[in-house]
mmCIF file of N, CA and C in Angstrom:
data_model
loop_
_atom_site.group_PDB
_atom_site.id
_atom_site.type_symbol
_atom_site.label_atom_id
_atom_site.label_comp_id
_atom_site.label_asym_id
_atom_site.label_seq_id
_atom_site.Cartn_x
_atom_site.Cartn_y
_atom_site.Cartn_z
ATOM 1 N N MET N 1279 0.836 -1.182 0.000
ATOM 2 C CA MET N 1279 0.000 0.000 0.000
ATOM 3 C C MET N 1279 0.879 1.243 0.000
ATOM 4 N N SER N 1280 0.559 2.199 -0.853
ATOM 5 C CA SER N 1280 1.332 3.437 -0.940
ATOM 6 C C SER N 1280 0.937 4.398 0.160
ATOM 7 N N GLU N 1281 1.914 5.150 0.594
ATOM 8 C CA GLU N 1281 1.653 6.212 1.561
ATOM 9 C C GLU N 1281 1.592 7.539 0.832
ATOM 10 N N ARG N 1282 0.829 8.465 1.399
ATOM 11 C CA ARG N 1282 0.767 9.809 0.832
ATOM 12 C C ARG N 1282 2.141 10.459 0.961
ATOM 13 N N LYS N 1283 2.561 11.145 -0.081
ATOM 14 C CA LYS N 1283 3.872 11.798 -0.087
ATOM 15 C C LYS N 1283 3.735 13.178 -0.692
ATOM 16 N N VAL N 1284 4.501 14.114 -0.177
ATOM 17 C CA VAL N 1284 4.521 15.485 -0.696
ATOM 18 C C VAL N 1284 5.829 15.685 -1.453
ATOM 19 N N TYR N 1285 5.724 16.229 -2.663
ATOM 20 C CA TYR N 1285 6.893 16.588 -3.446
ATOM 21 C C TYR N 1285 6.951 18.109 -3.514
ATOM 22 N N ARG N 1286 8.017 18.695 -3.073
ATOM 23 C CA ARG N 1286 8.192 20.142 -3.132
ATOM 24 C C ARG N 1286 9.069 20.450 -4.337
ATOM 25 N N PHE N 1287 8.496 21.215 -5.255
ATOM 26 C CA PHE N 1287 9.169 21.520 -6.511
ATOM 27 C C PHE N 1287 10.583 22.056 -6.281
ATOM 28 N N GLY N 1288 10.727 22.988 -5.355
ATOM 29 C CA GLY N 1288 12.026 23.611 -5.093
ATOM 30 C C GLY N 1288 13.066 22.682 -4.509
ATOM 31 N N GLU N 1289 12.640 21.531 -4.015
ATOM 32 C CA GLU N 1289 13.578 20.569 -3.433
ATOM 33 C C GLU N 1289 14.067 19.534 -4.450
ATOM 34 N N GLN N 1290 13.506 19.561 -5.647
ATOM 35 C CA GLN N 1290 13.898 18.613 -6.690
ATOM 36 C C GLN N 1290 14.968 19.248 -7.578
ATOM 37 N N GLU N 1291 15.839 18.440 -8.109
ATOM 38 C CA GLU N 1291 16.927 18.934 -8.956
ATOM 39 C C GLU N 1291 16.528 18.943 -10.423
ATOM 40 N N TRP N 1292 16.991 19.968 -11.152
ATOM 41 C CA TRP N 1292 16.841 19.979 -12.619
ATOM 42 C C TRP N 1292 17.864 19.013 -13.205
ATOM 43 N N HIS N 1293 17.517 18.355 -14.270
ATOM 44 C CA HIS N 1293 18.473 17.523 -14.998
ATOM 45 C C HIS N 1293 18.074 17.487 -16.469
ATOM 46 N N VAL N 1294 18.997 17.042 -17.298
ATOM 47 C CA VAL N 1294 18.751 16.947 -18.739
ATOM 48 C C VAL N 1294 17.809 15.780 -18.999
ATOM 49 N N PRO N 1295 16.750 16.008 -19.785
ATOM 50 C CA PRO N 1295 15.803 14.920 -20.067
ATOM 51 C C PRO N 1295 16.446 13.772 -20.836
ATOM 52 N N THR N 1296 16.495 12.620 -20.208
ATOM 53 C CA THR N 1296 16.916 11.385 -20.864
ATOM 54 C C THR N 1296 15.987 10.282 -20.393
ATOM 55 N N SER N 1297 15.754 9.324 -21.225
ATOM 56 C CA SER N 1297 14.902 8.177 -20.897
ATOM 57 C C SER N 1297 15.465 6.957 -21.598
ATOM 58 N N ASP N 1298 15.028 5.797 -21.163
ATOM 59 C CA ASP N 1298 15.429 4.576 -21.872
ATOM 60 C C ASP N 1298 15.080 4.743 -23.345
ATOM 61 N N GLY N 1299 16.035 4.504 -24.225
ATOM 62 C CA GLY N 1299 15.807 4.615 -25.658
ATOM 63 C C GLY N 1299 16.220 5.947 -26.259
ATOM 64 N N THR N 1300 16.568 6.931 -25.413
ATOM 65 C CA THR N 1300 16.969 8.248 -25.904
ATOM 66 C C THR N 1300 18.423 8.209 -26.361
ATOM 67 N N ASP N 1301 18.723 8.864 -27.471
ATOM 68 C CA ASP N 1301 20.089 8.984 -27.957
ATOM 69 C C ASP N 1301 20.863 9.906 -27.016
ATOM 70 N N GLU N 1302 21.977 9.426 -26.464
ATOM 71 C CA GLU N 1302 22.748 10.199 -25.480
ATOM 72 C C GLU N 1302 23.264 11.518 -26.040
ATOM 73 N N GLN N 1303 23.740 11.522 -27.280
ATOM 74 C CA GLN N 1303 24.251 12.751 -27.883
ATOM 75 C C GLN N 1303 23.137 13.765 -28.090
ATOM 76 N N GLU N 1304 21.967 13.308 -28.541
ATOM 77 C CA GLU N 1304 20.831 14.210 -28.728
ATOM 78 C C GLU N 1304 20.383 14.795 -27.387
ATOM 79 N N SER N 1305 20.387 13.980 -26.332
ATOM 80 C CA SER N 1305 20.010 14.467 -25.002
ATOM 81 C C SER N 1305 21.001 15.516 -24.504
ATOM 82 N N ALA N 1306 22.280 15.246 -24.683
ATOM 83 C CA ALA N 1306 23.304 16.201 -24.255
ATOM 84 C C ALA N 1306 23.160 17.523 -25.002
ATOM 85 N N GLU N 1307 22.896 17.458 -26.300
ATOM 86 C CA GLU N 1307 22.706 18.674 -27.098
ATOM 87 C C GLU N 1307 21.467 19.438 -26.627
ATOM 88 N N ALA N 1308 20.391 18.727 -26.335
ATOM 89 C CA ALA N 1308 19.180 19.369 -25.820
ATOM 90 C C ALA N 1308 19.480 20.083 -24.504
ATOM 91 N N GLY N 1309 20.276 19.452 -23.645
ATOM 92 C CA GLY N 1309 20.672 20.072 -22.378
ATOM 93 C C GLY N 1309 21.495 21.331 -22.586
ATOM 94 N N ARG N 1310 22.398 21.301 -23.552
ATOM 95 C CA ARG N 1310 23.202 22.500 -23.847
ATOM 96 C C ARG N 1310 22.326 23.651 -24.341
ATOM 97 N N LYS N 1311 21.226 23.314 -25.006
ATOM 98 C CA LYS N 1311 20.311 24.344 -25.510
ATOM 99 C C LYS N 1311 19.352 24.844 -24.431
ATOM 100 N N GLY N 1312 19.311 24.162 -23.275
ATOM 101 C CA GLY N 1312 18.470 24.619 -22.167
ATOM 102 C C GLY N 1312 17.313 23.722 -21.792
ATOM 103 N N ALA N 1313 17.169 22.561 -22.440
ATOM 104 C CA ALA N 1313 16.099 21.635 -22.066
ATOM 105 C C ALA N 1313 16.438 21.013 -20.714
ATOM 106 N N LYS N 1314 15.438 20.954 -19.835
ATOM 107 C CA LYS N 1314 15.666 20.367 -18.522
ATOM 108 C C LYS N 1314 14.336 19.934 -17.923
ATOM 109 N N ARG N 1315 14.419 19.068 -16.899
ATOM 110 C CA ARG N 1315 13.214 18.613 -16.217
ATOM 111 C C ARG N 1315 13.497 18.359 -14.749
ATOM 112 N N ARG N 1316 12.408 18.349 -13.975
ATOM 113 C CA ARG N 1316 12.450 17.969 -12.567
ATOM 114 C C ARG N 1316 11.439 16.857 -12.368
ATOM 115 N N PHE N 1317 11.911 15.746 -11.818
ATOM 116 C CA PHE N 1317 11.007 14.654 -11.484
ATOM 117 C C PHE N 1317 10.248 14.997 -10.210
ATOM 118 N N LEU N 1318 9.001 14.603 -10.165
ATOM 119 C CA LEU N 1318 8.204 14.650 -8.947
ATOM 120 C C LEU N 1318 7.861 13.185 -8.641
ATOM 121 N N ALA N 1319 6.616 12.790 -8.564
ATOM 122 C CA ALA N 1319 6.277 11.391 -8.283
ATOM 123 C C ALA N 1319 6.900 10.491 -9.347
ATOM 124 N N GLN N 1320 7.470 9.403 -8.905
ATOM 125 C CA GLN N 1320 8.072 8.441 -9.821
ATOM 126 C C GLN N 1320 7.615 7.038 -9.464
ATOM 127 N N GLY N 1321 6.334 6.785 -9.742
ATOM 128 C CA GLY N 1321 5.765 5.478 -9.505
ATOM 129 C C GLY N 1321 4.770 5.438 -8.357
ATOM 130 N N ASP N 1322 4.668 6.510 -7.596
ATOM 131 C CA ASP N 1322 3.721 6.552 -6.481
ATOM 132 C C ASP N 1322 2.308 6.298 -6.999
ATOM 133 N N SER N 1323 1.671 5.261 -6.498
ATOM 134 C CA SER N 1323 0.305 4.869 -6.895
ATOM 135 C C SER N 1323 0.152 4.774 -8.414
ATOM 136 N N GLY N 1324 1.254 4.491 -9.108
ATOM 137 C CA GLY N 1324 1.210 4.305 -10.554
ATOM 138 C C GLY N 1324 1.429 5.556 -11.384
ATOM 139 N N PHE N 1325 1.724 6.707 -10.740
ATOM 140 C CA PHE N 1325 1.921 7.954 -11.477
ATOM 141 C C PHE N 1325 3.393 8.328 -11.571
ATOM 142 N N PHE N 1326 3.755 8.869 -12.745
ATOM 143 C CA PHE N 1326 5.088 9.401 -12.989
ATOM 144 C C PHE N 1326 4.871 10.842 -13.441
ATOM 145 N N VAL N 1327 5.415 11.807 -12.690
ATOM 146 C CA VAL N 1327 5.131 13.226 -12.927
ATOM 147 C C VAL N 1327 6.445 13.986 -13.029
ATOM 148 N N GLN N 1328 6.463 14.947 -13.953
ATOM 149 C CA GLN N 1328 7.639 15.799 -14.096
ATOM 150 C C GLN N 1328 7.235 17.159 -14.645
ATOM 151 N N ILE N 1329 8.081 18.139 -14.379
ATOM 152 C CA ILE N 1329 7.972 19.464 -14.984
ATOM 153 C C ILE N 1329 9.131 19.569 -15.962
ATOM 154 N N VAL N 1330 8.844 20.018 -17.177
ATOM 155 C CA VAL N 1330 9.853 20.116 -18.227
ATOM 156 C C VAL N 1330 9.920 21.554 -18.723
ATOM 157 N N GLU N 1331 11.132 22.062 -18.922
ATOM 158 C CA GLU N 1331 11.348 23.364 -19.556
ATOM 159 C C GLU N 1331 12.097 23.148 -20.857
ATOM 160 N N ILE N 1332 11.593 23.776 -21.911
ATOM 161 C CA ILE N 1332 12.195 23.665 -23.236
ATOM 162 C C ILE N 1332 12.479 25.075 -23.731
ATOM 163 N N PRO N 1333 13.675 25.322 -24.285
ATOM 164 C CA PRO N 1333 14.021 26.664 -24.762
ATOM 165 C C PRO N 1333 13.198 27.072 -25.990
ATOM 166 N N PRO N 1334 13.228 28.347 -26.352
ATOM 167 C CA PRO N 1334 12.468 28.828 -27.511
ATOM 168 C C PRO N 1334 12.815 28.088 -28.803
ATOM 169 N N ASN N 1335 11.792 27.878 -29.621
ATOM 170 C CA ASN N 1335 11.935 27.330 -30.980
ATOM 171 C C ASN N 1335 12.708 26.015 -31.036
ATOM 172 N N PHE N 1336 12.475 25.164 -30.073
ATOM 173 C CA PHE N 1336 13.156 23.877 -29.966
ATOM 174 C C PHE N 1336 12.266 22.790 -30.562
ATOM 175 N N ASP N 1337 12.822 21.972 -31.431
ATOM 176 C CA ASP N 1337 12.075 20.878 -32.050
ATOM 177 C C ASP N 1337 12.334 19.573 -31.309
ATOM 178 N N ALA N 1338 11.269 18.974 -30.789
ATOM 179 C CA ALA N 1338 11.361 17.625 -30.223
ATOM 180 C C ALA N 1338 10.871 16.675 -31.304
ATOM 181 N N PRO N 1339 11.665 15.703 -31.685
ATOM 182 C CA PRO N 1339 11.292 14.828 -32.801
ATOM 183 C C PRO N 1339 10.064 13.981 -32.481
ATOM 184 N N ALA N 1340 9.403 13.530 -33.528
ATOM 185 C CA ALA N 1340 8.269 12.628 -33.355
ATOM 186 C C ALA N 1340 8.748 11.384 -32.614
ATOM 187 N N HIS N 1341 7.962 10.988 -31.611
ATOM 188 C CA HIS N 1341 8.316 9.832 -30.794
ATOM 189 C C HIS N 1341 7.058 9.282 -30.139
ATOM 190 N N SER N 1342 7.207 8.182 -29.431
ATOM 191 C CA SER N 1342 6.088 7.589 -28.708
ATOM 192 C C SER N 1342 6.606 7.011 -27.395
ATOM 193 N N HIS N 1343 5.654 6.668 -26.536
ATOM 194 C CA HIS N 1343 5.952 6.010 -25.266
ATOM 195 C C HIS N 1343 5.031 4.805 -25.147
ATOM 196 N N ASP N 1344 5.431 3.825 -24.358
ATOM 197 C CA ASP N 1344 4.624 2.613 -24.229
ATOM 198 C C ASP N 1344 3.553 2.734 -23.143
ATOM 199 N N HIS N 1345 3.145 3.959 -22.859
ATOM 200 C CA HIS N 1345 2.105 4.238 -21.871
ATOM 201 C C HIS N 1345 1.451 5.574 -22.226
ATOM 202 N N ALA N 1346 0.295 5.828 -21.668
ATOM 203 C CA ALA N 1346 -0.402 7.095 -21.916
ATOM 204 C C ALA N 1346 0.240 8.224 -21.103
ATOM 205 N N GLU N 1347 0.021 9.466 -21.568
ATOM 206 C CA GLU N 1347 0.503 10.613 -20.802
ATOM 207 C C GLU N 1347 -0.396 11.822 -21.031
ATOM 208 N N ILE N 1348 -0.402 12.690 -20.041
ATOM 209 C CA ILE N 1348 -1.047 13.999 -20.136
ATOM 210 C C ILE N 1348 0.068 15.021 -20.204
ATOM 211 N N PHE N 1349 -0.078 15.964 -21.107
ATOM 212 C CA PHE N 1349 0.937 16.984 -21.393
ATOM 213 C C PHE N 1349 0.207 18.315 -21.252
ATOM 214 N N MET N 1350 0.468 19.098 -20.172
ATOM 215 C CA MET N 1350 -0.212 20.367 -19.930
ATOM 216 C C MET N 1350 0.782 21.522 -19.909
ATOM 217 N N VAL N 1351 0.537 22.526 -20.744
ATOM 218 C CA VAL N 1351 1.384 23.715 -20.793
ATOM 219 C C VAL N 1351 1.114 24.566 -19.555
ATOM 220 N N LEU N 1352 2.175 24.953 -18.857
ATOM 221 C CA LEU N 1352 2.058 25.833 -17.700
ATOM 222 C C LEU N 1352 2.423 27.268 -18.053
ATOM 223 N N GLU N 1353 3.473 27.428 -18.857
ATOM 224 C CA GLU N 1353 3.940 28.754 -19.288
ATOM 225 C C GLU N 1353 4.432 28.643 -20.715
ATOM 226 N N GLY N 1354 4.292 29.724 -21.478
ATOM 227 C CA GLY N 1354 4.775 29.741 -22.849
ATOM 228 C C GLY N 1354 3.800 29.059 -23.781
ATOM 229 N N SER N 1355 4.341 28.525 -24.862
ATOM 230 C CA SER N 1355 3.500 27.848 -25.847
ATOM 231 C C SER N 1355 4.297 26.769 -26.545
ATOM 232 N N VAL N 1356 3.538 25.884 -27.206
ATOM 233 C CA VAL N 1356 4.140 24.773 -27.921
ATOM 234 C C VAL N 1356 3.195 24.386 -29.056
ATOM 235 N N ILE N 1357 3.768 23.954 -30.146
ATOM 236 C CA ILE N 1357 2.971 23.431 -31.249
ATOM 237 C C ILE N 1357 3.139 21.919 -31.229
ATOM 238 N N VAL N 1358 2.032 21.212 -31.021
ATOM 239 C CA VAL N 1358 2.032 19.752 -30.968
ATOM 240 C C VAL N 1358 1.276 19.264 -32.198
ATOM 241 N N ASP N 1359 1.992 18.609 -33.095
ATOM 242 C CA ASP N 1359 1.383 18.083 -34.315
ATOM 243 C C ASP N 1359 0.542 19.143 -35.034
ATOM 244 N N GLY N 1360 1.101 20.359 -35.135
ATOM 245 C CA GLY N 1360 0.459 21.429 -35.887
ATOM 246 C C GLY N 1360 -0.545 22.267 -35.114
ATOM 247 N N GLU N 1361 -0.832 21.919 -33.870
ATOM 248 C CA GLU N 1361 -1.812 22.660 -33.075
ATOM 249 C C GLU N 1361 -1.117 23.399 -31.938
ATOM 250 N N THR N 1362 -1.357 24.718 -31.836
ATOM 251 C CA THR N 1362 -0.720 25.532 -30.808
ATOM 252 C C THR N 1362 -1.449 25.381 -29.477
ATOM 253 N N LEU N 1363 -0.673 25.109 -28.430
ATOM 254 C CA LEU N 1363 -1.190 25.027 -27.071
ATOM 255 C C LEU N 1363 -0.549 26.137 -26.251
ATOM 256 N N GLY N 1364 -1.360 26.862 -25.476
ATOM 257 C CA GLY N 1364 -0.875 27.908 -24.579
ATOM 258 C C GLY N 1364 -1.084 27.483 -23.135
ATOM 259 N N ALA N 1365 -0.877 28.434 -22.217
ATOM 260 C CA ALA N 1365 -0.967 28.154 -20.786
ATOM 261 C C ALA N 1365 -2.280 27.455 -20.437
ATOM 262 N N TYR N 1366 -2.167 26.348 -19.730
ATOM 263 C CA TYR N 1366 -3.238 25.504 -19.209
ATOM 264 C C TYR N 1366 -3.978 24.687 -20.273
ATOM 265 N N ASP N 1367 -3.525 24.767 -21.527
ATOM 266 C CA ASP N 1367 -4.029 23.845 -22.544
ATOM 267 C C ASP N 1367 -3.310 22.518 -22.335
ATOM 268 N N MET N 1368 -3.983 21.452 -22.677
ATOM 269 C CA MET N 1368 -3.352 20.141 -22.513
ATOM 270 C C MET N 1368 -3.803 19.184 -23.603
ATOM 271 N N THR N 1369 -3.034 18.135 -23.747
ATOM 272 C CA THR N 1369 -3.394 17.063 -24.659
ATOM 273 C C THR N 1369 -3.158 15.743 -23.941
ATOM 274 N N VAL N 1370 -3.939 14.762 -24.307
ATOM 275 C CA VAL N 1370 -3.755 13.415 -23.788
ATOM 276 C C VAL N 1370 -3.203 12.580 -24.938
ATOM 277 N N VAL N 1371 -2.057 11.988 -24.726
ATOM 278 C CA VAL N 1371 -1.411 11.165 -25.742
ATOM 279 C C VAL N 1371 -1.624 9.707 -25.346
ATOM 280 N N PRO N 1372 -2.258 8.927 -26.208
ATOM 281 C CA PRO N 1372 -2.513 7.523 -25.853
ATOM 282 C C PRO N 1372 -1.233 6.686 -25.863
ATOM 283 N N GLU N 1373 -1.315 5.536 -25.259
ATOM 284 C CA GLU N 1373 -0.211 4.573 -25.291
ATOM 285 C C GLU N 1373 0.203 4.338 -26.740
ATOM 286 N N ASN N 1374 1.502 4.432 -27.017
ATOM 287 C CA ASN N 1374 2.102 4.249 -28.339
ATOM 288 C C ASN N 1374 1.681 5.313 -29.353
ATOM 289 N N GLY N 1375 1.056 6.386 -28.898
ATOM 290 C CA GLY N 1375 0.696 7.492 -29.786
ATOM 291 C C GLY N 1375 1.936 8.284 -30.176
ATOM 292 N N VAL N 1376 2.133 8.496 -31.449
ATOM 293 C CA VAL N 1376 3.302 9.228 -31.943
ATOM 294 C C VAL N 1376 2.977 10.715 -31.971
ATOM 295 N N TYR N 1377 3.876 11.527 -31.416
ATOM 296 C CA TYR N 1377 3.721 12.976 -31.438
ATOM 297 C C TYR N 1377 5.092 13.631 -31.422
ATOM 298 N N GLY N 1378 5.147 14.846 -31.878
ATOM 299 C CA GLY N 1378 6.341 15.666 -31.816
ATOM 300 C C GLY N 1378 5.888 17.069 -31.472
ATOM 301 N N PHE N 1379 6.818 17.944 -31.121
ATOM 302 C CA PHE N 1379 6.428 19.314 -30.805
ATOM 303 C C PHE N 1379 7.563 20.294 -31.048
ATOM 304 N N ARG N 1380 7.170 21.562 -31.143
ATOM 305 C CA ARG N 1380 8.118 22.674 -31.262
ATOM 306 C C ARG N 1380 7.699 23.729 -30.260
ATOM 307 N N SER N 1381 8.635 24.147 -29.419
ATOM 308 C CA SER N 1381 8.317 25.186 -28.438
ATOM 309 C C SER N 1381 8.157 26.524 -29.143
ATOM 310 N N GLY N 1382 7.351 27.394 -28.529
ATOM 311 C CA GLY N 1382 7.104 28.725 -29.080
ATOM 312 C C GLY N 1382 8.292 29.653 -28.911
ATOM 313 N N PRO N 1383 8.162 30.896 -29.370
ATOM 314 C CA PRO N 1383 9.265 31.854 -29.335
ATOM 315 C C PRO N 1383 9.703 32.230 -27.923
ATOM 316 N N GLU N 1384 8.857 31.982 -26.926
ATOM 317 C CA GLU N 1384 9.216 32.267 -25.539
ATOM 318 C C GLU N 1384 9.621 31.004 -24.778
ATOM 319 N N GLY N 1385 9.653 29.882 -25.466
ATOM 320 C CA GLY N 1385 9.931 28.609 -24.815
ATOM 321 C C GLY N 1385 8.654 28.063 -24.193
ATOM 322 N N VAL N 1386 8.785 26.984 -23.445
ATOM 323 C CA VAL N 1386 7.610 26.376 -22.824
ATOM 324 C C VAL N 1386 8.012 25.653 -21.541
ATOM 325 N N ARG N 1387 7.142 25.720 -20.563
ATOM 326 C CA ARG N 1387 7.248 24.900 -19.346
ATOM 327 C C ARG N 1387 5.966 24.089 -19.299
ATOM 328 N N PHE N 1388 6.085 22.758 -19.154
ATOM 329 C CA PHE N 1388 4.893 21.936 -19.121
ATOM 330 C C PHE N 1388 4.981 20.848 -18.065
ATOM 331 N N LEU N 1389 3.808 20.380 -17.679
ATOM 332 C CA LEU N 1389 3.641 19.297 -16.724
ATOM 333 C C LEU N 1389 3.354 18.026 -17.514
ATOM 334 N N VAL N 1390 4.003 16.950 -17.145
ATOM 335 C CA VAL N 1390 3.736 15.654 -17.756
ATOM 336 C C VAL N 1390 3.312 14.692 -16.648
ATOM 337 N N VAL N 1391 2.198 14.026 -16.856
ATOM 338 C CA VAL N 1391 1.732 12.971 -15.964
ATOM 339 C C VAL N 1391 1.629 11.715 -16.807
ATOM 340 N N ARG N 1392 2.350 10.688 -16.405
ATOM 341 C CA ARG N 1392 2.391 9.434 -17.159
ATOM 342 C C ARG N 1392 1.878 8.286 -16.307
ATOM 343 N N THR N 1393 1.508 7.229 -16.979
ATOM 344 C CA THR N 1393 1.096 6.015 -16.288
ATOM 345 C C THR N 1393 2.207 4.964 -16.299
ATOM 346 N N GLY N 1394 3.403 5.367 -16.706
ATOM 347 C CA GLY N 1394 4.561 4.475 -16.707
ATOM 348 C C GLY N 1394 5.834 5.287 -16.767
ATOM 349 N N LYS N 1395 6.946 4.675 -16.432
ATOM 350 C CA LYS N 1395 8.245 5.323 -16.509
ATOM 351 C C LYS N 1395 8.555 5.646 -17.961
ATOM 352 N N ALA N 1396 9.123 6.832 -18.199
ATOM 353 C CA ALA N 1396 9.405 7.287 -19.557
ATOM 354 C C ALA N 1396 10.349 6.323 -20.280
ATOM 355 N N LYS N 1397 9.905 5.884 -21.434
ATOM 356 C CA LYS N 1397 10.720 5.120 -22.376
ATOM 357 C C LYS N 1397 10.468 5.759 -23.721
ATOM 358 N N PHE N 1398 11.509 6.061 -24.442
ATOM 359 C CA PHE N 1398 11.427 6.809 -25.683
ATOM 360 C C PHE N 1398 11.585 5.887 -26.875
ATOM 361 N N ALA N 1399 10.689 6.028 -27.856
ATOM 362 C CA ALA N 1399 10.832 5.318 -29.132
ATOM 363 C C ALA N 1399 10.693 6.351 -30.235
ATOM 364 N N GLY N 1400 11.785 6.637 -30.928
ATOM 365 C CA GLY N 1400 11.724 7.587 -32.032
ATOM 366 C C GLY N 1400 10.827 7.074 -33.134
ATOM 367 N N ALA N 1401 10.145 7.979 -33.816
ATOM 368 C CA ALA N 1401 9.181 7.587 -34.851
ATOM 369 C C ALA N 1401 9.843 6.857 -36.008
ATOM 370 N N GLY N 1402 11.146 7.038 -36.180
ATOM 371 C CA GLY N 1402 11.840 6.382 -37.276
ATOM 372 C C GLY N 1402 12.396 5.023 -36.907
ATOM 373 N N THR N 1403 12.131 4.537 -35.683
ATOM 374 C CA THR N 1403 12.689 3.261 -35.265
ATOM 375 C C THR N 1403 11.660 2.151 -35.365
ATOM 376 N N ALA N 1404 12.146 0.945 -35.358
ATOM 377 C CA ALA N 1404 11.257 -0.220 -35.424
ATOM 378 C C ALA N 1404 10.364 -0.314 -34.199
ATOM 379 N N GLU N 1405 10.806 0.250 -33.046
ATOM 380 C CA GLU N 1405 10.024 0.156 -31.819
ATOM 381 C C GLU N 1405 8.811 1.078 -31.837
ATOM 382 N N ALA N 1406 8.863 2.114 -32.651
ATOM 383 C CA ALA N 1406 7.763 3.081 -32.646
ATOM 384 C C ALA N 1406 6.541 2.486 -33.333
ATOM 385 N N ARG N 1407 5.410 2.678 -32.707
ATOM 386 C CA ARG N 1407 4.149 2.235 -33.288
ATOM 387 C C ARG N 1407 3.331 3.472 -33.606
ATOM 388 N N VAL N 1408 2.812 3.545 -34.787
ATOM 389 C CA VAL N 1408 2.019 4.693 -35.189
ATOM 390 C C VAL N 1408 0.562 4.370 -34.895
ATOM 391 N N ALA N 1409 0.072 4.892 -33.781
ATOM 392 C CA ALA N 1409 -1.316 4.637 -33.392
ATOM 393 C C ALA N 1409 -2.194 5.734 -33.968
ATOM 394 N N GLY N 1410 -3.122 5.356 -34.779
ATOM 395 C CA GLY N 1410 -4.075 6.311 -35.314
ATOM 396 C C GLY N 1410 -3.530 7.169 -36.439
ATOM 397 N N ALA N 1411 -2.340 6.904 -36.916
ATOM 398 C CA ALA N 1411 -1.785 7.733 -37.994
ATOM 399 C C ALA N 1411 -1.820 6.984 -39.303
#
C-alpha cells in the first residue's frame, strides 16, 4: 500500500531529459540548448510526474511512449502536431501514440503525468508504433 507523499518543486533537482531509448548525444545537445526537467512522483500509486522546460523554438522529434501521458502547458506555448497550445491547454497522448512538438518563441514549461516510466521510441525506429496515424 502506498503512503501519501509530498513533493516540493524547489527541493527537486533539474536535470537533462533522458529516458530509456533516448540517444545520449541528442540528449546532451538538448541540455546545452536549455532543455531540462524535474522529477516529482516516480511510480507513487502508478503515477510518474515531471515538470519540463524547453528553450524557444526547440524541435522535439516525433516519438512515442509505451504508456499514456497527459501533457499540460504551464507557461509559454508549444505546437504539438500542428496545433498551438498555450498556458493551461493540454493534450492526452494515448499509449504508443506518436507525437512531436516545437516550443514557441518564448519557450515552454509543461507538466507531464504518465502512467509508466518514460521510455522513448523515435518515430523512425522499429520500436515506434504509429497509433491512429
